[in-house]
């Protein structure tokens, strides 16, 4: 059961720049609170619009206990609905992905139009008004091909995010892509540990040999840990991107989001084992394969890489206090031909290995946090993005829990 006072007291114990108090990672009640305060409130990355290209294409996901279906209606508009029948609540679409001309509940076959309206409810009496029983909608926004979903009645404003990231991502023309591969990994760790793990590369040198063949582990152009060669690499690449009109300087996303273009190691072009291209057909109208990668993160559940030749989306959804689903999708140009322009194994093997390594790290992290000896520990300077994330998270939880009630003193 959610105890708002308990959450408020744990928040009061939190030290900025330190990992969170134990309960935030372990308690099932805290998982419920996270779902309410974060996942049922905020904008969540759901999928790319190219996954539901044609009318009737749909994709399902679960946000906490809420089954949701996202689909393209007959007019080509992206819509989201609670995937719960208005008769007696059965989940309607059971598959993760599919195409349907109408949504038919498997229980008693109520039939819904793609705009959510109830079309047919057999055997219901003559005075039954179908217009009262359409599917409950949820908010969706499509930004540079990315579908964001919000279950809140009044969603937070996304305009700053949209304005900041569009100049970075639009040149990659995500609306002209297709999914080359997707996978879902169930991780044995709290969702916040998955995000914390992703927000730093302090762990990369000892754990990610495949990733470091291409990725530069510094997070900022003026990273104080960056050696002279890194500064020189940045100067050369950014001069080239300036000439191409491609933005690179970090966007001002505060704690809410981050967007930056950073180079790969000298000579590397893509996330492949040898740093060579992953797809010979470049995205959009690009002719230069050496565009580094736009790294975009949005709290609470999404990070992405936009390269010259492919796009990778990562979507995090919590399943319980100690289990989290991570879905990864690799997109290539819609006209790229498998076996000719790209090889799925070559395209995906670096991040499949990296995801597995990160999953192991997060589960080991979760196990250690269970210790009676666990105390929040200090973030290193290179873990500054964890401070951003935990500050963002704490603010969401404070808004949910309110101020801690004064501890009651027993009357004498
Ligand atoms: S619950 Fe859907 S038709 Fe009965
Ligand atoms: Fe990692």
mmCIF file of C-alpha atoms and ligand atoms in Angstrom:
data_model
loop_
_atom_site.group_PDB
_atom_site.id
_atom_site.type_symbol
_atom_site.label_atom_id
_atom_site.label_comp_id
_atom_site.label_asym_id
_atom_site.label_seq_id
_atom_site.Cartn_x
_atom_site.Cartn_y
_atom_site.Cartn_z
ATOM 1 C CA UNK A 1 0.000 0.000 0.000
ATOM 2 C CA UNK A 2 1.276 3.472 -0.847
ATOM 3 C CA UNK A 3 2.150 5.488 2.258
ATOM 4 C CA UNK A 4 2.739 9.101 1.191
ATOM 5 C CA UNK A 5 4.197 10.058 4.569
ATOM 6 C CA UNK A 6 6.734 7.254 4.304
ATOM 7 C CA UNK A 7 7.745 8.471 0.833
ATOM 8 C CA UNK A 8 8.027 12.046 2.093
ATOM 9 C CA UNK A 9 10.247 10.926 4.983
ATOM 10 C CA UNK A 10 12.485 8.906 2.643
ATOM 11 C CA UNK A 11 12.739 11.941 0.354
ATOM 12 C CA UNK A 12 13.753 14.065 3.324
ATOM 13 C CA UNK A 13 16.613 11.607 3.960
ATOM 14 C CA UNK A 14 17.866 11.846 0.387
ATOM 15 C CA UNK A 15 21.149 13.662 -0.235
ATOM 16 C CA UNK A 16 21.550 15.338 -3.620
ATOM 17 C CA UNK A 17 24.438 13.793 -5.572
ATOM 18 C CA UNK A 18 24.061 10.445 -3.794
ATOM 19 C CA UNK A 19 22.307 7.241 -4.824
ATOM 20 C CA UNK A 20 18.797 6.935 -3.416
ATOM 21 C CA UNK A 21 17.772 5.538 -0.014
ATOM 22 C CA UNK A 22 17.261 1.766 -0.155
ATOM 23 C CA UNK A 23 13.450 1.761 -0.116
ATOM 24 C CA UNK A 24 13.263 3.563 -3.458
ATOM 25 C CA UNK A 25 14.868 0.567 -5.163
ATOM 26 C CA UNK A 26 13.384 -2.338 -3.197
ATOM 27 C CA UNK A 27 9.866 -1.684 -1.873
ATOM 28 C CA UNK A 28 6.878 -2.925 -3.857
ATOM 29 C CA UNK A 29 4.859 -0.046 -2.406
ATOM 30 C CA UNK A 30 7.439 2.324 -3.872
ATOM 31 C CA UNK A 31 7.035 0.634 -7.255
ATOM 32 C CA UNK A 32 3.300 1.372 -7.047
ATOM 33 C CA UNK A 33 4.100 4.955 -6.120
ATOM 34 C CA UNK A 34 6.543 5.232 -9.055
ATOM 35 C CA UNK A 35 3.846 4.026 -11.420
ATOM 36 C CA UNK A 36 1.359 6.556 -10.051
ATOM 37 C CA UNK A 37 3.718 9.521 -9.644
ATOM 38 C CA UNK A 38 5.873 9.015 -12.735
ATOM 39 C CA UNK A 39 4.543 6.525 -15.257
ATOM 40 C CA UNK A 40 0.850 7.467 -15.069
ATOM 41 C CA UNK A 41 1.726 11.161 -15.006
ATOM 42 C CA UNK A 42 4.597 11.814 -17.405
ATOM 43 C CA UNK A 43 5.135 11.535 -21.148
ATOM 44 C CA UNK A 44 6.574 8.088 -21.957
ATOM 45 C CA UNK A 45 8.326 6.948 -25.084
ATOM 46 C CA UNK A 46 6.194 4.170 -26.607
ATOM 47 C CA UNK A 47 7.564 3.293 -30.072
ATOM 48 C CA UNK A 48 8.454 4.797 -33.424
ATOM 49 C CA UNK A 49 5.626 5.800 -35.772
ATOM 50 C CA UNK A 50 7.173 3.614 -38.492
ATOM 51 C CA UNK A 51 6.093 0.590 -36.417
ATOM 52 C CA UNK A 52 2.453 1.435 -37.145
ATOM 53 C CA UNK A 53 2.781 2.731 -40.670
ATOM 54 C CA UNK A 54 -0.552 1.639 -42.177
ATOM 55 C CA UNK A 55 -4.142 2.227 -40.972
ATOM 56 C CA UNK A 56 -5.077 -0.498 -38.498
ATOM 57 C CA UNK A 57 -1.488 -1.209 -37.433
ATOM 58 C CA UNK A 58 -1.298 -1.344 -33.663
ATOM 59 C CA UNK A 59 1.210 -1.896 -30.883
ATOM 60 C CA UNK A 60 0.427 -2.694 -27.246
ATOM 61 C CA UNK A 61 2.306 -2.010 -24.042
ATOM 62 C CA UNK A 62 1.648 -2.068 -20.317
ATOM 63 C CA UNK A 63 2.223 0.990 -18.164
ATOM 64 C CA UNK A 64 2.125 -0.390 -14.635
ATOM 65 C CA UNK A 65 -1.198 -2.206 -14.581
ATOM 66 C CA UNK A 66 -2.576 -0.259 -17.544
ATOM 67 C CA UNK A 67 -2.751 -2.090 -20.868
ATOM 68 C CA UNK A 68 -2.579 0.461 -23.690
ATOM 69 C CA UNK A 69 -2.981 0.115 -27.445
ATOM 70 C CA UNK A 70 -1.452 2.607 -29.870
ATOM 71 C CA UNK A 71 -2.731 2.502 -33.431
ATOM 72 C CA UNK A 72 -3.041 4.316 -36.714
ATOM 73 C CA UNK A 73 -6.627 5.115 -37.571
ATOM 74 C CA UNK A 74 -8.227 5.204 -41.017
ATOM 75 C CA UNK A 75 -7.212 8.851 -41.516
ATOM 76 C CA UNK A 76 -3.582 8.060 -40.773
ATOM 77 C CA UNK A 77 -3.684 9.663 -37.334
ATOM 78 C CA UNK A 78 -1.834 8.062 -34.407
ATOM 79 C CA UNK A 79 -4.121 7.390 -31.447
ATOM 80 C CA UNK A 80 -3.802 5.690 -28.068
ATOM 81 C CA UNK A 81 -6.506 3.977 -26.044
ATOM 82 C CA UNK A 82 -6.730 2.113 -22.792
ATOM 83 C CA UNK A 83 -6.778 -1.482 -23.972
ATOM 84 C CA UNK A 84 -9.666 -2.362 -21.683
ATOM 85 C CA UNK A 85 -13.125 -3.218 -22.938
ATOM 86 C CA UNK A 86 -15.994 -0.950 -21.878
ATOM 87 C CA UNK A 87 -18.246 -3.984 -21.333
ATOM 88 C CA UNK A 88 -16.605 -5.782 -18.425
ATOM 89 C CA UNK A 89 -13.033 -4.644 -18.773
ATOM 90 C CA UNK A 90 -11.330 -7.458 -20.647
ATOM 91 C CA UNK A 91 -8.059 -6.630 -22.362
ATOM 92 C CA UNK A 92 -8.896 -6.337 -26.058
ATOM 93 C CA UNK A 93 -5.685 -6.594 -28.114
ATOM 94 C CA UNK A 94 -3.510 -9.402 -26.787
ATOM 95 C CA UNK A 95 -0.632 -9.384 -29.266
ATOM 96 C CA UNK A 96 2.323 -7.027 -28.964
ATOM 97 C CA UNK A 97 1.871 -5.906 -32.567
ATOM 98 C CA UNK A 98 -0.643 -6.490 -35.310
ATOM 99 C CA UNK A 99 -3.018 -5.073 -37.890
ATOM 100 C CA UNK A 100 -6.791 -4.918 -37.466
ATOM 101 C CA UNK A 101 -9.655 -3.375 -39.397
ATOM 102 C CA UNK A 102 -11.571 -3.076 -36.095
ATOM 103 C CA UNK A 103 -10.791 -3.959 -32.493
ATOM 104 C CA UNK A 104 -12.879 -6.913 -31.329
ATOM 105 C CA UNK A 105 -12.968 -7.872 -27.674
ATOM 106 C CA UNK A 106 -12.223 -11.611 -27.365
ATOM 107 C CA UNK A 107 -14.678 -12.034 -24.477
ATOM 108 C CA UNK A 108 -18.158 -11.149 -25.823
ATOM 109 C CA UNK A 109 -17.094 -9.609 -29.142
ATOM 110 C CA UNK A 110 -17.915 -5.954 -28.633
ATOM 111 C CA UNK A 111 -16.508 -4.267 -31.724
ATOM 112 C CA UNK A 112 -14.671 -0.915 -31.703
ATOM 113 C CA UNK A 113 -13.811 1.345 -34.642
ATOM 114 C CA UNK A 114 -10.179 2.502 -34.991
ATOM 115 C CA UNK A 115 -11.227 5.897 -33.594
ATOM 116 C CA UNK A 116 -12.285 4.130 -30.375
ATOM 117 C CA UNK A 117 -16.038 4.386 -30.891
ATOM 118 C CA UNK A 118 -18.155 1.344 -30.066
ATOM 119 C CA UNK A 119 -19.572 0.010 -33.314
ATOM 120 C CA UNK A 120 -21.422 -3.062 -32.227
ATOM 121 C CA UNK A 121 -22.407 -4.653 -28.913
ATOM 122 C CA UNK A 122 -24.423 -7.733 -29.697
ATOM 123 C CA UNK A 123 -27.494 -8.662 -27.653
ATOM 124 C CA UNK A 124 -27.528 -5.359 -25.795
ATOM 125 C CA UNK A 125 -31.059 -3.903 -25.333
ATOM 126 C CA UNK A 126 -32.575 -1.392 -27.753
ATOM 127 C CA UNK A 127 -32.104 1.524 -25.361
ATOM 128 C CA UNK A 128 -28.352 0.833 -24.951
ATOM 129 C CA UNK A 129 -26.466 3.933 -26.100
ATOM 130 C CA UNK A 130 -23.229 2.843 -27.770
ATOM 131 C CA UNK A 131 -21.888 6.386 -27.777
ATOM 132 C CA UNK A 132 -21.457 6.182 -23.984
ATOM 133 C CA UNK A 133 -19.067 3.248 -24.287
ATOM 134 C CA UNK A 134 -16.190 4.228 -26.569
ATOM 135 C CA UNK A 135 -12.671 3.252 -25.596
ATOM 136 C CA UNK A 136 -11.010 5.605 -23.123
ATOM 137 C CA UNK A 137 -8.365 7.623 -25.005
ATOM 138 C CA UNK A 138 -4.867 8.512 -23.827
ATOM 139 C CA UNK A 139 -2.711 11.405 -25.034
ATOM 140 C CA UNK A 140 -0.158 10.883 -27.793
ATOM 141 C CA UNK A 141 2.367 13.222 -29.397
ATOM 142 C CA UNK A 142 4.557 12.328 -32.349
ATOM 143 C CA UNK A 143 7.897 14.134 -32.277
ATOM 144 C CA UNK A 144 10.356 13.387 -35.087
ATOM 145 C CA UNK A 145 8.751 9.971 -35.547
ATOM 146 C CA UNK A 146 8.836 9.126 -31.852
ATOM 147 C CA UNK A 147 5.463 8.394 -30.292
ATOM 148 C CA UNK A 148 5.164 9.653 -26.734
ATOM 149 C CA UNK A 149 2.226 8.573 -24.606
ATOM 150 C CA UNK A 150 0.720 10.184 -21.517
ATOM 151 C CA UNK A 151 -1.983 8.638 -19.348
ATOM 152 C CA UNK A 152 -2.549 11.767 -17.252
ATOM 153 C CA UNK A 153 -5.754 13.684 -17.722
ATOM 154 C CA UNK A 154 -3.777 16.898 -18.231
ATOM 155 C CA UNK A 155 -0.363 16.067 -19.678
ATOM 156 C CA UNK A 156 2.744 18.144 -18.963
ATOM 157 C CA UNK A 157 3.858 20.601 -21.657
ATOM 158 C CA UNK A 158 6.129 19.025 -24.280
ATOM 159 C CA UNK A 159 6.778 22.096 -26.408
ATOM 160 C CA UNK A 160 10.247 22.927 -25.008
ATOM 161 C CA UNK A 161 11.339 19.344 -25.648
ATOM 162 C CA UNK A 162 9.895 19.331 -29.151
ATOM 163 C CA UNK A 163 11.575 22.613 -30.087
ATOM 164 C CA UNK A 164 14.941 21.640 -28.665
ATOM 165 C CA UNK A 165 15.304 18.177 -30.201
ATOM 166 C CA UNK A 166 13.715 18.719 -33.622
ATOM 167 C CA UNK A 167 16.731 20.475 -35.235
ATOM 168 C CA UNK A 168 18.967 17.589 -34.093
ATOM 169 C CA UNK A 169 16.737 14.727 -35.194
ATOM 170 C CA UNK A 170 14.713 15.949 -38.187
ATOM 171 C CA UNK A 171 17.719 15.746 -40.602
ATOM 172 C CA UNK A 172 17.833 11.974 -39.915
ATOM 173 C CA UNK A 173 14.294 11.803 -41.416
ATOM 174 C CA UNK A 174 12.851 9.185 -39.050
ATOM 175 C CA UNK A 175 9.585 9.197 -41.032
ATOM 176 C CA UNK A 176 11.449 7.406 -43.821
ATOM 177 C CA UNK A 177 12.659 4.488 -41.687
ATOM 178 C CA UNK A 178 11.633 0.923 -40.902
ATOM 179 C CA UNK A 179 12.378 -1.459 -38.055
ATOM 180 C CA UNK A 180 15.298 -3.750 -38.864
ATOM 181 C CA UNK A 181 15.255 -5.493 -35.495
ATOM 182 C CA UNK A 182 13.637 -5.246 -32.085
ATOM 183 C CA UNK A 183 14.166 -7.063 -28.819
ATOM 184 C CA UNK A 184 12.871 -6.943 -25.276
ATOM 185 C CA UNK A 185 15.061 -7.806 -22.325
ATOM 186 C CA UNK A 186 13.572 -8.428 -18.878
ATOM 187 C CA UNK A 187 16.063 -7.115 -16.354
ATOM 188 C CA UNK A 188 16.229 -8.117 -12.692
ATOM 189 C CA UNK A 189 16.598 -4.616 -11.353
ATOM 190 C CA UNK A 190 14.573 -1.572 -10.412
ATOM 191 C CA UNK A 191 13.884 0.707 -13.393
ATOM 192 C CA UNK A 192 15.812 3.573 -11.787
ATOM 193 C CA UNK A 193 18.963 1.450 -11.714
ATOM 194 C CA UNK A 194 18.551 0.795 -15.453
ATOM 195 C CA UNK A 195 18.355 4.549 -16.031
ATOM 196 C CA UNK A 196 21.217 5.313 -13.626
ATOM 197 C CA UNK A 197 23.352 2.717 -15.391
ATOM 198 C CA UNK A 198 22.582 4.298 -18.748
ATOM 199 C CA UNK A 199 23.331 7.832 -17.595
ATOM 200 C CA UNK A 200 27.038 7.273 -16.925
ATOM 201 C CA UNK A 201 29.995 5.740 -18.708
ATOM 202 C CA UNK A 202 32.117 5.440 -15.537
ATOM 203 C CA UNK A 203 31.483 1.682 -15.884
ATOM 204 C CA UNK A 204 32.184 1.461 -19.626
ATOM 205 C CA UNK A 205 35.952 0.832 -19.708
ATOM 206 C CA UNK A 206 35.752 -2.297 -17.555
ATOM 207 C CA UNK A 207 32.506 -3.669 -18.998
ATOM 208 C CA UNK A 208 31.819 -2.691 -22.621
ATOM 209 C CA UNK A 209 34.660 -3.751 -24.957
ATOM 210 C CA UNK A 210 32.295 -3.954 -27.969
ATOM 211 C CA UNK A 211 30.724 -0.549 -27.369
ATOM 212 C CA UNK A 212 34.048 1.198 -26.806
ATOM 213 C CA UNK A 213 35.265 0.154 -30.262
ATOM 214 C CA UNK A 214 33.188 3.116 -31.498
ATOM 215 C CA UNK A 215 31.741 5.099 -28.566
ATOM 216 C CA UNK A 216 33.744 7.875 -26.960
ATOM 217 C CA UNK A 217 33.054 7.652 -23.249
ATOM 218 C CA UNK A 218 33.043 11.402 -22.597
ATOM 219 C CA UNK A 219 29.649 13.022 -22.255
ATOM 220 C CA UNK A 220 30.418 16.671 -22.941
ATOM 221 C CA UNK A 221 32.564 18.483 -25.534
ATOM 222 C CA UNK A 222 34.516 20.134 -22.718
ATOM 223 C CA UNK A 223 34.678 17.036 -20.506
ATOM 224 C CA UNK A 224 37.474 17.715 -17.983
ATOM 225 C CA UNK A 225 38.536 14.049 -18.239
ATOM 226 C CA UNK A 226 38.870 14.245 -22.034
ATOM 227 C CA UNK A 227 42.488 14.071 -23.239
ATOM 228 C CA UNK A 228 43.963 16.496 -25.787
ATOM 229 C CA UNK A 229 43.122 14.102 -28.674
ATOM 230 C CA UNK A 230 39.446 14.241 -27.648
ATOM 231 C CA UNK A 231 39.448 18.054 -27.681
ATOM 232 C CA UNK A 232 41.091 17.958 -31.091
ATOM 233 C CA UNK A 233 38.556 15.375 -32.364
ATOM 234 C CA UNK A 234 35.672 17.524 -31.106
ATOM 235 C CA UNK A 235 37.081 20.642 -32.773
ATOM 236 C CA UNK A 236 37.456 18.898 -36.136
ATOM 237 C CA UNK A 237 34.085 17.122 -36.141
ATOM 238 C CA UNK A 238 32.068 20.065 -34.913
ATOM 239 C CA UNK A 239 33.600 22.311 -37.606
ATOM 240 C CA UNK A 240 32.421 19.773 -40.187
ATOM 241 C CA UNK A 241 28.922 19.504 -38.671
ATOM 242 C CA UNK A 242 28.670 23.285 -38.578
ATOM 243 C CA UNK A 243 29.440 23.332 -42.308
ATOM 244 C CA UNK A 244 26.681 20.718 -42.847
ATOM 245 C CA UNK A 245 24.242 22.735 -40.716
ATOM 246 C CA UNK A 246 23.862 19.915 -38.173
ATOM 247 C CA UNK A 247 23.492 21.020 -34.547
ATOM 248 C CA UNK A 248 25.799 19.489 -31.937
ATOM 249 C CA UNK A 249 26.054 21.718 -28.841
ATOM 250 C CA UNK A 250 24.111 20.333 -25.867
ATOM 251 C CA UNK A 251 20.468 21.462 -25.755
ATOM 252 C CA UNK A 252 19.297 23.038 -22.527
ATOM 253 C CA UNK A 253 17.011 20.297 -21.261
ATOM 254 C CA UNK A 254 17.606 20.811 -17.543
ATOM 255 C CA UNK A 255 16.818 17.605 -15.661
ATOM 256 C CA UNK A 256 14.027 16.686 -18.086
ATOM 257 C CA UNK A 257 15.954 15.767 -21.223
ATOM 258 C CA UNK A 258 19.344 15.869 -22.890
ATOM 259 C CA UNK A 259 20.259 16.147 -26.562
ATOM 260 C CA UNK A 260 23.785 16.418 -27.961
ATOM 261 C CA UNK A 261 25.756 15.256 -30.996
ATOM 262 C CA UNK A 262 29.096 13.635 -30.151
ATOM 263 C CA UNK A 263 31.701 12.017 -32.401
ATOM 264 C CA UNK A 264 32.718 8.395 -32.513
ATOM 265 C CA UNK A 265 36.373 7.462 -32.170
ATOM 266 C CA UNK A 266 38.500 8.652 -35.092
ATOM 267 C CA UNK A 267 37.720 6.390 -38.045
ATOM 268 C CA UNK A 268 34.526 4.886 -36.512
ATOM 269 C CA UNK A 269 31.180 5.623 -38.169
ATOM 270 C CA UNK A 270 28.624 3.436 -36.446
ATOM 271 C CA UNK A 271 28.008 1.053 -33.519
ATOM 272 C CA UNK A 272 29.658 -1.978 -35.123
ATOM 273 C CA UNK A 273 32.396 -4.272 -33.852
ATOM 274 C CA UNK A 274 34.966 -2.662 -36.181
ATOM 275 C CA UNK A 275 33.427 0.823 -36.244
ATOM 276 C CA UNK A 276 32.629 0.504 -39.969
ATOM 277 C CA UNK A 277 29.185 1.295 -41.397
ATOM 278 C CA UNK A 278 26.183 -0.730 -40.212
ATOM 279 C CA UNK A 279 24.038 0.161 -43.245
ATOM 280 C CA UNK A 280 25.348 1.397 -46.577
ATOM 281 C CA UNK A 281 22.069 3.199 -47.364
ATOM 282 C CA UNK A 282 22.238 6.345 -45.252
ATOM 283 C CA UNK A 283 19.234 7.941 -43.588
ATOM 284 C CA UNK A 284 17.406 10.888 -45.091
ATOM 285 C CA UNK A 285 19.435 12.826 -47.628
ATOM 286 C CA UNK A 286 22.763 12.262 -45.927
ATOM 287 C CA UNK A 287 25.796 11.647 -48.102
ATOM 288 C CA UNK A 288 28.397 11.792 -45.307
ATOM 289 C CA UNK A 289 28.446 8.674 -43.074
ATOM 290 C CA UNK A 290 30.577 10.405 -40.419
ATOM 291 C CA UNK A 291 27.980 12.273 -38.348
ATOM 292 C CA UNK A 292 28.771 10.832 -34.921
ATOM 293 C CA UNK A 293 25.624 10.197 -32.965
ATOM 294 C CA UNK A 294 22.877 12.378 -31.549
ATOM 295 C CA UNK A 295 22.411 11.102 -28.022
ATOM 296 C CA UNK A 296 18.965 11.998 -26.750
ATOM 297 C CA UNK A 297 17.590 11.090 -23.330
ATOM 298 C CA UNK A 298 14.210 11.942 -21.933
ATOM 299 C CA UNK A 299 13.144 11.201 -18.356
ATOM 300 C CA UNK A 300 11.766 8.840 -17.266
ATOM 301 C CA UNK A 301 12.019 6.017 -19.761
ATOM 302 C CA UNK A 302 13.864 6.701 -22.991
ATOM 303 C CA UNK A 303 17.295 7.107 -24.531
ATOM 304 C CA UNK A 304 18.218 7.036 -28.211
ATOM 305 C CA UNK A 305 21.049 7.259 -30.702
ATOM 306 C CA UNK A 306 20.601 8.883 -34.115
ATOM 307 C CA UNK A 307 23.440 8.082 -36.528
ATOM 308 C CA UNK A 308 23.988 8.689 -40.231
ATOM 309 C CA UNK A 309 22.945 5.113 -41.034
ATOM 310 C CA UNK A 310 20.635 3.926 -38.258
ATOM 311 C CA UNK A 311 18.536 4.946 -35.263
ATOM 312 C CA UNK A 312 18.329 3.049 -31.984
ATOM 313 C CA UNK A 313 15.492 3.614 -29.485
ATOM 314 C CA UNK A 314 15.489 2.255 -25.946
ATOM 315 C CA UNK A 315 12.267 2.059 -23.897
ATOM 316 C CA UNK A 316 12.164 1.269 -20.184
ATOM 317 C CA UNK A 317 8.985 0.149 -18.384
ATOM 318 C CA UNK A 318 8.866 -1.036 -14.757
ATOM 319 C CA UNK A 319 7.267 -4.430 -14.054
ATOM 320 C CA UNK A 320 7.808 -4.589 -10.277
ATOM 321 C CA UNK A 321 10.262 -3.156 -7.737
ATOM 322 C CA UNK A 322 12.949 -5.552 -8.948
ATOM 323 C CA UNK A 323 12.011 -6.217 -12.595
ATOM 324 C CA UNK A 324 12.091 -3.955 -15.624
ATOM 325 C CA UNK A 325 11.482 -4.380 -19.320
ATOM 326 C CA UNK A 326 13.913 -2.817 -21.798
ATOM 327 C CA UNK A 327 12.786 -2.743 -25.430
ATOM 328 C CA UNK A 328 15.368 -1.842 -28.080
ATOM 329 C CA UNK A 329 14.521 -1.071 -31.713
ATOM 330 C CA UNK A 330 16.984 -0.557 -34.562
ATOM 331 C CA UNK A 331 15.713 1.472 -37.532
ATOM 332 C CA UNK A 332 17.266 1.812 -40.976
ATOM 333 C CA UNK A 333 16.243 3.661 -44.146
ATOM 334 C CA UNK A 334 12.887 2.343 -45.380
ATOM 335 C CA UNK A 335 14.447 1.405 -48.736
ATOM 336 C CA UNK A 336 17.486 -0.377 -47.253
ATOM 337 C CA UNK A 337 17.530 -4.038 -48.218
ATOM 338 C CA UNK A 338 18.515 -6.673 -45.680
ATOM 339 C CA UNK A 339 21.464 -8.737 -46.892
ATOM 340 C CA UNK A 340 22.376 -6.026 -49.415
ATOM 341 C CA UNK A 341 22.591 -2.729 -47.520
ATOM 342 C CA UNK A 342 22.753 -4.136 -44.010
ATOM 343 C CA UNK A 343 23.213 -7.307 -42.048
ATOM 344 C CA UNK A 344 21.014 -7.585 -38.940
ATOM 345 C CA UNK A 345 23.719 -9.257 -36.881
ATOM 346 C CA UNK A 346 26.296 -6.599 -37.717
ATOM 347 C CA UNK A 347 23.765 -3.824 -37.081
ATOM 348 C CA UNK A 348 22.698 -5.105 -33.663
ATOM 349 C CA UNK A 349 25.531 -7.098 -32.068
ATOM 350 C CA UNK A 350 27.236 -4.201 -30.280
ATOM 351 C CA UNK A 351 24.121 -3.014 -28.466
ATOM 352 C CA UNK A 352 22.838 -6.542 -27.826
ATOM 353 C CA UNK A 353 26.143 -7.285 -26.053
ATOM 354 C CA UNK A 354 26.033 -3.909 -24.296
ATOM 355 C CA UNK A 355 22.428 -4.377 -23.146
ATOM 356 C CA UNK A 356 23.287 -7.774 -21.695
ATOM 357 C CA UNK A 357 26.331 -6.411 -19.915
ATOM 358 C CA UNK A 358 24.287 -3.520 -18.527
ATOM 359 C CA UNK A 359 21.533 -5.902 -17.475
ATOM 360 C CA UNK A 360 24.072 -7.952 -15.483
ATOM 361 C CA UNK A 361 25.481 -4.803 -13.895
ATOM 362 C CA UNK A 362 22.028 -3.550 -12.920
ATOM 363 C CA UNK A 363 20.967 -6.897 -11.416
ATOM 364 C CA UNK A 364 24.188 -7.129 -9.405
ATOM 365 C CA UNK A 365 23.596 -3.535 -8.303
ATOM 366 C CA UNK A 366 20.062 -4.466 -7.189
ATOM 367 C CA UNK A 367 21.314 -7.467 -5.213
ATOM 368 C CA UNK A 368 23.931 -5.412 -3.395
ATOM 369 C CA UNK A 369 21.396 -2.725 -2.503
ATOM 370 C CA UNK A 370 19.407 -5.405 -0.642
ATOM 371 C CA UNK A 371 22.238 -5.578 1.909
ATOM 372 C CA UNK A 372 21.554 -4.321 5.438
ATOM 373 C CA UNK A 373 24.855 -2.476 4.990
ATOM 374 C CA UNK A 374 23.645 -0.444 1.987
ATOM 375 C CA UNK A 375 23.837 3.312 2.415
ATOM 376 C CA UNK A 376 23.439 5.834 -0.442
ATOM 377 C CA UNK A 377 26.859 6.498 -1.990
ATOM 378 C CA UNK A 378 28.293 9.598 -3.732
ATOM 379 C CA UNK A 379 28.173 10.017 -7.490
ATOM 380 C CA UNK A 380 31.515 10.654 -9.221
ATOM 381 C CA UNK A 381 31.845 13.903 -11.248
ATOM 382 C CA UNK A 382 31.407 11.881 -14.466
ATOM 383 C CA UNK A 383 28.066 10.666 -13.044
ATOM 384 C CA UNK A 384 26.581 14.180 -13.152
ATOM 385 C CA UNK A 385 23.638 12.950 -15.213
ATOM 386 C CA UNK A 386 22.590 10.719 -12.313
ATOM 387 C CA UNK A 387 22.260 13.833 -10.200
ATOM 388 C CA UNK A 388 20.020 15.293 -12.925
ATOM 389 C CA UNK A 389 17.926 12.126 -13.027
ATOM 390 C CA UNK A 390 17.550 11.607 -9.273
ATOM 391 C CA UNK A 391 16.714 15.306 -8.804
ATOM 392 C CA UNK A 392 14.054 14.999 -11.496
ATOM 393 C CA UNK A 393 12.705 11.833 -9.881
ATOM 394 C CA UNK A 394 12.691 13.338 -6.390
ATOM 395 C CA UNK A 395 10.704 16.317 -7.657
ATOM 396 C CA UNK A 396 8.076 14.004 -9.171
ATOM 397 C CA UNK A 397 7.819 12.085 -5.921
ATOM 398 C CA UNK A 398 7.661 15.260 -3.826
ATOM 399 C CA UNK A 399 4.774 16.508 -5.942
ATOM 400 C CA UNK A 400 3.036 13.182 -5.362
ATOM 401 C CA UNK A 401 3.768 12.707 -1.659
ATOM 402 C CA UNK A 402 3.538 16.300 -0.412
ATOM 403 C CA UNK A 403 5.375 17.510 2.675
ATOM 404 C CA UNK A 404 6.101 14.941 5.392
ATOM 405 C CA UNK A 405 3.536 14.980 8.187
ATOM 406 C CA UNK A 406 5.038 15.860 11.571
ATOM 407 C CA UNK A 407 5.835 12.722 13.540
ATOM 408 C CA UNK A 408 3.145 12.197 16.139
ATOM 409 C CA UNK A 409 4.312 12.321 19.727
ATOM 410 C CA UNK A 410 2.352 10.066 22.042
ATOM 411 C CA UNK A 411 0.115 12.061 24.399
ATOM 412 C CA UNK A 412 1.103 11.636 28.014
HETATM 413 S S1 LIG B 1 -15.583 -7.764 -21.722
HETATM 414 FE FE1 LIG B 1 -15.341 -7.146 -23.769
HETATM 415 S S2 LIG B 1 -17.117 -7.807 -24.728
HETATM 416 FE FE2 LIG B 1 -17.383 -8.435 -22.697
HETATM 417 FE FE1 LIG B 2 26.562 0.401 -19.862
#
